[in-house]
Short mmCIF file of C-alpha atoms in Angstrom, two decimals:
data_model
loop_
_atom_site.label_atom_id
_atom_site.label_comp_id
_atom_site.label_asym_id
_atom_site.label_seq_id
_atom_site.Cartn_x
_atom_site.Cartn_y
_atom_site.Cartn_z
CA MET A 133 13.72 11.36 6.59
CA ALA A 134 14.01 14.87 4.57
CA TYR A 135 12.64 15.61 1.01
CA SER A 136 15.10 16.74 -1.49
CA GLU A 137 14.51 20.40 -2.70
CA LYS A 138 12.95 19.14 -6.00
CA VAL A 139 10.32 16.81 -4.50
CA ILE A 140 9.05 19.56 -1.83
CA ASP A 141 8.70 21.63 -5.06
CA HIS A 142 6.83 19.39 -7.08
CA TYR A 143 4.70 18.44 -3.79
CA GLU A 144 4.00 21.74 -2.98
CA ASN A 145 3.06 22.85 -6.77
CA PRO A 146 2.14 19.77 -8.47
CA ARG A 147 2.13 19.69 -12.36
CA ASN A 148 -1.00 18.88 -14.38
CA VAL A 149 -2.96 17.88 -11.53
CA GLY A 150 -6.29 16.39 -13.18
CA SER A 151 -8.14 14.16 -15.39
CA PHE A 152 -9.52 13.58 -18.69
CA ASP A 153 -12.47 11.82 -19.89
CA LYS A 154 -10.82 8.21 -19.91
CA ASN A 155 -13.54 7.29 -22.76
CA ASP A 156 -11.99 9.65 -25.00
CA PRO A 157 -10.44 7.55 -27.62
CA LYS A 158 -7.30 9.89 -27.36
CA ILE A 159 -6.76 9.34 -24.13
CA ALA A 160 -4.63 6.45 -22.18
CA THR A 161 -5.18 5.96 -18.67
CA GLY A 162 -2.80 3.76 -16.55
CA MET A 163 -3.93 3.02 -13.04
CA VAL A 164 -1.48 1.66 -10.62
CA GLY A 165 -0.76 0.96 -6.77
CA ALA A 166 1.19 0.39 -4.08
CA PRO A 167 0.29 -2.29 -1.99
CA ALA A 168 3.06 -1.67 0.64
CA CYS A 169 2.34 1.73 1.14
CA GLY A 170 -1.26 2.11 -0.07
CA ASP A 171 -0.53 4.52 -2.77
CA VAL A 172 -2.71 4.88 -5.88
CA MET A 173 -1.52 6.58 -9.02
CA LYS A 174 -3.46 7.87 -11.79
CA LEU A 175 -1.63 8.86 -15.01
CA GLN A 176 -3.49 9.97 -17.95
CA LEU A 177 -1.75 10.87 -21.61
CA LYS A 178 -3.66 12.72 -24.50
CA ILE A 179 -1.89 11.24 -27.65
CA ASP A 180 -2.25 12.72 -31.20
CA GLU A 181 -2.81 10.76 -34.53
CA GLN A 182 0.78 10.59 -34.81
CA GLY A 183 1.52 8.65 -31.34
CA ILE A 184 2.97 11.95 -29.95
CA ILE A 185 1.82 12.75 -26.12
CA GLU A 186 0.35 16.32 -26.04
CA ASP A 187 -0.62 16.50 -22.78
CA ALA A 188 -0.87 14.43 -19.53
CA LYS A 189 -2.47 15.01 -16.10
CA PHE A 190 -2.04 13.17 -12.91
CA LYS A 191 -3.74 11.99 -9.63
CA THR A 192 -2.05 10.45 -6.81
CA TYR A 193 -2.79 9.78 -3.61
CA GLY A 194 0.14 9.04 -1.79
CA CYS A 195 3.41 10.33 -0.05
CA GLY A 196 5.58 13.54 -1.39
CA SER A 197 7.98 11.35 -3.26
CA ALA A 198 5.13 9.56 -4.98
CA ILE A 199 3.19 12.62 -5.61
CA ALA A 200 6.40 14.25 -7.09
CA SER A 201 7.63 11.31 -9.23
CA SER A 202 4.16 11.39 -11.20
CA SER A 203 3.89 15.35 -11.62
CA LEU A 204 7.84 14.95 -12.87
CA VAL A 205 6.66 12.31 -15.13
CA THR A 206 3.60 14.42 -16.67
CA GLU A 207 6.39 17.20 -17.47
CA TRP A 208 8.43 14.79 -18.90
CA VAL A 209 6.28 12.54 -21.03
CA LYS A 210 4.90 15.91 -23.18
CA GLY A 211 6.02 15.72 -26.68
CA LYS A 212 7.63 12.54 -26.60
CA SER A 213 6.17 9.81 -28.81
CA ILE A 214 4.78 6.74 -27.05
CA ASP A 215 7.75 4.75 -27.38
CA GLU A 216 9.76 7.32 -26.24
CA ALA A 217 7.94 7.47 -23.09
CA ALA A 218 7.92 3.82 -22.57
CA GLU A 219 11.62 4.30 -22.48
CA ILE A 220 11.40 6.33 -19.36
CA LYS A 221 13.03 4.30 -16.51
CA ASN A 222 12.28 4.92 -13.00
CA THR A 223 16.02 5.33 -12.28
CA ALA A 224 16.07 8.28 -14.18
CA ILE A 225 13.18 9.56 -12.02
CA ALA A 226 14.87 8.58 -8.66
CA GLU A 227 17.68 10.35 -9.54
CA GLU A 228 16.36 13.90 -10.91
CA LEU A 229 14.49 13.76 -7.56
CA ALA A 230 17.35 12.35 -5.53
CA LEU A 231 14.81 10.00 -3.82
CA PRO A 232 16.52 7.88 -1.01
CA PRO A 233 16.51 4.03 -1.43
CA VAL A 234 13.07 3.76 0.80
CA LYS A 235 11.42 5.74 -2.03
CA ILE A 236 12.52 4.01 -4.90
CA HIS A 237 9.08 2.55 -5.06
CA CYS A 238 7.73 5.44 -5.72
CA SER A 239 9.39 5.91 -8.84
CA ILE A 240 8.80 2.59 -10.17
CA LEU A 241 5.07 2.91 -9.24
CA ALA A 242 5.79 5.98 -11.58
CA GLU A 243 7.19 4.03 -14.64
CA ASP A 244 4.62 1.41 -14.22
CA ALA A 245 2.14 4.10 -14.45
CA ILE A 246 3.32 5.30 -17.73
CA LYS A 247 3.54 1.76 -18.94
CA ALA A 248 0.17 0.91 -18.05
CA ALA A 249 -0.78 4.58 -19.79
CA ILE A 250 0.68 3.03 -22.87
CA ASP A 251 -0.66 -0.56 -22.93
CA ASP A 252 -4.38 1.09 -22.26
CA TYR A 253 -3.97 3.45 -25.40
CA ARG A 254 -2.53 0.35 -27.44
CA ALA A 255 -5.47 -1.66 -26.37
CA LYS A 256 -8.05 0.91 -27.35
CA ASN A 257 -6.27 1.34 -30.51
CA LYS A 258 -5.81 -2.29 -31.91
CA GLU A 259 -7.33 -2.04 -35.13
CA MET B 615 10.82 -22.90 16.06
CA ASN B 616 8.06 -20.78 14.01
CA PHE B 617 5.94 -18.12 15.88
CA PHE B 618 2.88 -20.19 16.36
CA GLU B 619 4.78 -22.83 18.10
CA LEU B 620 6.79 -20.21 20.10
CA PHE B 621 3.09 -18.78 21.50
CA GLY B 622 1.75 -22.78 21.74
CA LEU B 623 -0.85 -22.27 18.73
CA GLU B 624 -1.78 -24.00 16.27
CA ALA B 625 -0.64 -22.57 12.58
CA ASP B 626 -4.13 -21.03 12.03
CA TYR B 627 -5.41 -17.84 11.81
CA SER B 628 -7.95 -16.72 14.26
CA ILE B 629 -6.42 -16.63 17.34
CA ASP B 630 -7.75 -15.17 20.64
CA LEU B 631 -5.82 -11.89 20.74
CA THR B 632 -6.41 -11.55 24.74
CA SER B 633 -4.71 -15.04 25.34
CA LEU B 634 -2.20 -13.83 23.02
CA ALA B 635 -1.41 -11.01 24.94
CA THR B 636 -1.31 -13.10 28.28
CA THR B 637 1.20 -15.69 26.69
CA TYR B 638 3.32 -12.67 25.33
CA GLN B 639 4.07 -11.29 28.79
CA ALA B 640 4.39 -14.60 30.21
CA LEU B 641 6.91 -15.46 27.81
CA GLN B 642 8.92 -12.23 28.09
CA LYS B 643 9.08 -12.88 32.05
CA THR B 644 11.04 -15.78 31.36
CA VAL B 645 13.49 -13.84 29.52
CA HIS B 646 13.69 -10.65 31.90
CA PRO B 647 17.23 -9.37 31.80
CA ASP B 648 16.60 -9.51 36.09
CA ARG B 649 16.08 -13.55 35.76
CA PHE B 650 19.86 -13.21 34.06
CA ALA B 651 21.29 -10.90 36.13
CA HIS B 652 24.03 -13.62 37.64
CA SER B 653 24.06 -15.70 34.51
CA SER B 654 26.88 -16.15 32.19
CA SER B 655 27.38 -13.47 29.51
CA GLN B 656 26.47 -16.11 26.98
CA GLU B 657 23.11 -16.97 28.79
CA GLN B 658 22.38 -13.25 29.06
CA MET B 659 22.94 -13.00 25.46
CA LEU B 660 20.19 -15.74 24.55
CA ALA B 661 17.85 -14.22 26.65
CA VAL B 662 18.13 -10.79 24.69
CA GLN B 663 17.97 -12.55 21.23
CA LYS B 664 15.13 -14.75 22.77
CA SER B 665 13.32 -11.49 24.02
CA ALA B 666 13.30 -10.08 20.21
CA GLN B 667 12.25 -12.97 18.58
CA ILE B 668 9.22 -12.99 21.32
CA ASN B 669 8.80 -9.78 20.87
CA ASP B 670 9.03 -10.32 16.47
CA ALA B 671 6.59 -12.84 16.91
CA TYR B 672 3.79 -10.98 18.83
CA ASP B 673 4.60 -8.12 16.64
CA THR B 674 3.60 -10.82 13.81
CA LEU B 675 0.94 -12.37 15.52
CA LYS B 676 -1.10 -9.73 16.81
CA ASN B 677 -1.39 -7.64 13.39
CA PRO B 678 -3.97 -9.06 10.91
CA ILE B 679 -2.33 -8.49 7.64
CA LYS B 680 1.30 -9.63 8.76
CA ARG B 681 -0.23 -12.72 10.54
CA GLY B 682 -1.85 -13.66 7.60
CA GLU B 683 1.30 -13.05 5.28
CA TYR B 684 3.10 -15.07 8.19
CA LEU B 685 1.08 -17.91 8.12
CA LEU B 686 0.49 -18.26 4.17
CA GLN B 687 4.39 -18.10 4.01
CA HIS B 688 4.47 -21.15 6.58
CA LEU B 689 1.71 -22.79 4.30
CA GLY B 690 4.48 -22.73 1.51
CA ALA B 691 2.83 -20.22 -0.50
CA GLU B 692 4.85 -17.52 -2.38
CA LEU B 693 3.84 -14.22 -1.57
CA PRO B 694 3.50 -11.50 -4.21
CA ASN B 695 6.42 -8.98 -4.30
CA GLU B 696 6.26 -6.60 -2.00
CA GLN B 697 7.54 -3.73 -4.26
CA ALA B 698 5.57 -4.92 -7.11
CA SER B 699 3.03 -2.66 -8.12
CA PHE B 700 -0.47 -3.64 -8.37
CA GLN B 701 -2.75 -2.94 -11.50
CA ASP B 702 -6.43 -4.06 -10.79
CA ILE B 703 -7.96 -1.24 -12.33
CA GLU B 704 -11.03 -1.85 -10.87
CA PHE B 705 -9.70 -2.06 -7.41
CA LEU B 706 -7.90 1.03 -7.93
CA MET B 707 -10.65 2.81 -9.19
CA VAL B 708 -12.81 2.27 -6.06
CA GLN B 709 -9.33 2.84 -4.23
CA MET B 710 -9.26 6.42 -5.96
CA GLU B 711 -13.38 7.08 -4.88
CA LEU B 712 -12.52 6.26 -1.71
CA ARG B 713 -9.75 8.41 -0.98
CA GLU B 714 -11.74 11.18 -2.91
CA MET B 715 -14.44 10.36 -0.38
CA LEU B 716 -11.92 10.87 2.26
CA ALA B 717 -10.60 14.21 0.77
CA GLN B 718 -14.19 15.54 0.87
CA ILE B 719 -14.92 14.77 4.21
CA LYS B 720 -13.77 18.10 5.32
CA PHE B 721 -16.18 20.16 2.86
CA ALA B 722 -19.31 18.27 4.37
CA ASN B 723 -22.40 20.09 5.96
CA ASP B 724 -22.82 17.65 8.48
CA ILE B 725 -19.02 16.54 9.25
CA ASP B 726 -19.81 13.70 11.49
CA ALA B 727 -22.27 11.93 9.25
CA ALA B 728 -19.94 11.95 6.48
CA LEU B 729 -16.91 10.17 8.83
CA MET B 730 -19.47 7.99 9.89
CA SER B 731 -20.55 7.09 6.38
CA ALA B 732 -16.91 7.00 5.22
CA GLN B 733 -16.17 4.70 8.20
CA GLU B 734 -19.18 2.44 7.34
CA SER B 735 -18.18 2.27 3.71
CA LEU B 736 -14.39 1.47 4.64
CA ASP B 737 -15.85 -1.46 7.33
CA ILE B 738 -18.19 -3.21 4.89
CA GLN B 739 -15.31 -3.36 1.95
CA ALA B 740 -12.80 -4.39 4.26
CA ARG B 741 -14.96 -7.01 6.12
CA GLN B 742 -15.76 -8.38 2.71
CA LEU B 743 -11.90 -8.77 1.70
CA TRP B 744 -11.55 -10.31 5.03
CA LEU B 745 -14.26 -12.85 4.62
CA GLU B 746 -13.06 -13.68 1.10
CA PHE B 747 -9.55 -13.96 2.81
CA GLU B 748 -10.71 -16.74 5.12
CA GLN B 749 -12.91 -18.44 2.70
CA GLN B 750 -9.38 -19.01 0.57
CA LEU B 751 -7.65 -20.28 3.68
CA ALA B 752 -10.72 -22.42 4.50
CA ALA B 753 -10.23 -23.87 0.87
CA LYS B 754 -6.57 -25.27 2.09
CA SER B 755 -4.72 -25.25 -1.83
CA ASP B 756 -1.97 -23.94 -3.40
CA ALA B 757 -3.78 -21.59 -5.84
CA ALA B 758 -6.10 -20.56 -3.36
CA ASN B 759 -3.16 -19.93 -0.59
CA GLN B 760 -1.80 -17.59 -3.65
CA GLN B 761 -5.26 -15.69 -3.96
CA ALA B 762 -5.36 -15.07 -0.27
CA GLY B 763 -2.26 -13.20 -0.44
CA GLU B 764 -3.58 -11.18 -3.54
CA THR B 765 -6.19 -10.09 -1.15
CA LEU B 766 -4.02 -9.46 1.51
CA ARG B 767 -2.59 -7.06 -0.84
CA LYS B 768 -5.75 -5.66 -1.32
CA LEU B 769 -6.37 -5.21 2.65
CA LYS B 770 -3.31 -3.46 2.82
CA PHE B 771 -4.99 -0.47 0.88
CA TYR B 772 -7.65 -0.37 3.14
CA HIS B 773 -5.03 -0.50 6.12
CA LYS B 774 -3.86 3.11 4.57
CA LEU B 775 -7.23 4.35 4.13
CA TYR B 776 -8.06 3.84 7.71
CA ILE B 777 -4.80 5.81 8.73
CA GLU B 778 -5.96 8.51 6.34
CA LEU B 779 -9.27 8.33 7.61
CA GLU B 780 -7.92 9.04 11.08
CA ARG B 781 -5.50 11.41 10.09
CA ILE B 782 -8.18 13.36 8.77
CA GLU B 783 -10.48 12.85 11.91
CA ASP B 784 -7.81 14.15 14.14
CA ALA B 785 -6.77 17.36 12.03
CA LEU B 786 -10.68 18.25 12.09
CA PHE B 787 -11.36 18.03 15.66
CA ASP B 788 -7.80 19.83 16.54
CA ASP B 789 -8.25 23.32 15.20
#
């Protein structure tokens, strides 16, 4: 199966790889895994007082599509409010990267990672 | 006829893989195309279908994870959606650490020792999960079967780690 040019670009030059300190209250961490393929994805968002995502980093162990999906998401969420980020749909990710049907679950994983990170942020900042 | 019945087995998780292989060969002989050279085309087709079913059954039964899933379904358990993502944070943290450990192997001073210790870490954790799985099955309740399905999902991550370890090993000793 051939990867699209965009997937290869993100795979070879992944954007925003790395980690933030997960104990920092401004940092939201989302961890998700896909049992079907054993992929593990960590997405971290740095969120300012206004609820705007200042920065994002990811670490993904998985196939090229999973790495590309998470790399793309880190670019997309920057500058968005958490509510806007929560609106990002896997279908948009899959479309942007031209993922074939068997790789759609990689985009679902990336969408779930955003949601998990936002849940983490809301749990941290409940009061 | 379910896969266990096809192989003359009780629907049970623990099976003897050697006798499974023997039964597989014996079953395939009964449907070998040579035996149907002079049969009607309908009989030939049935033999081909049966042969495919025997292959399916063998592939499922010889693989520990697939056998576990098949057994749970046979027992009426609803398995978690294959596509649904897994969000057990603690478990995933460990997975991340294990992946990082594997990625570090090639930088180790003593690569053989690093490979061995990685293999050992995977073995210990996977063995623990298989133990949990067997205990959950032994409890013979719907709730425990459900948990057993979750345990199998975790084991799939280990399956992937073993593949990754093998890939790293191959890459290291190729050059």
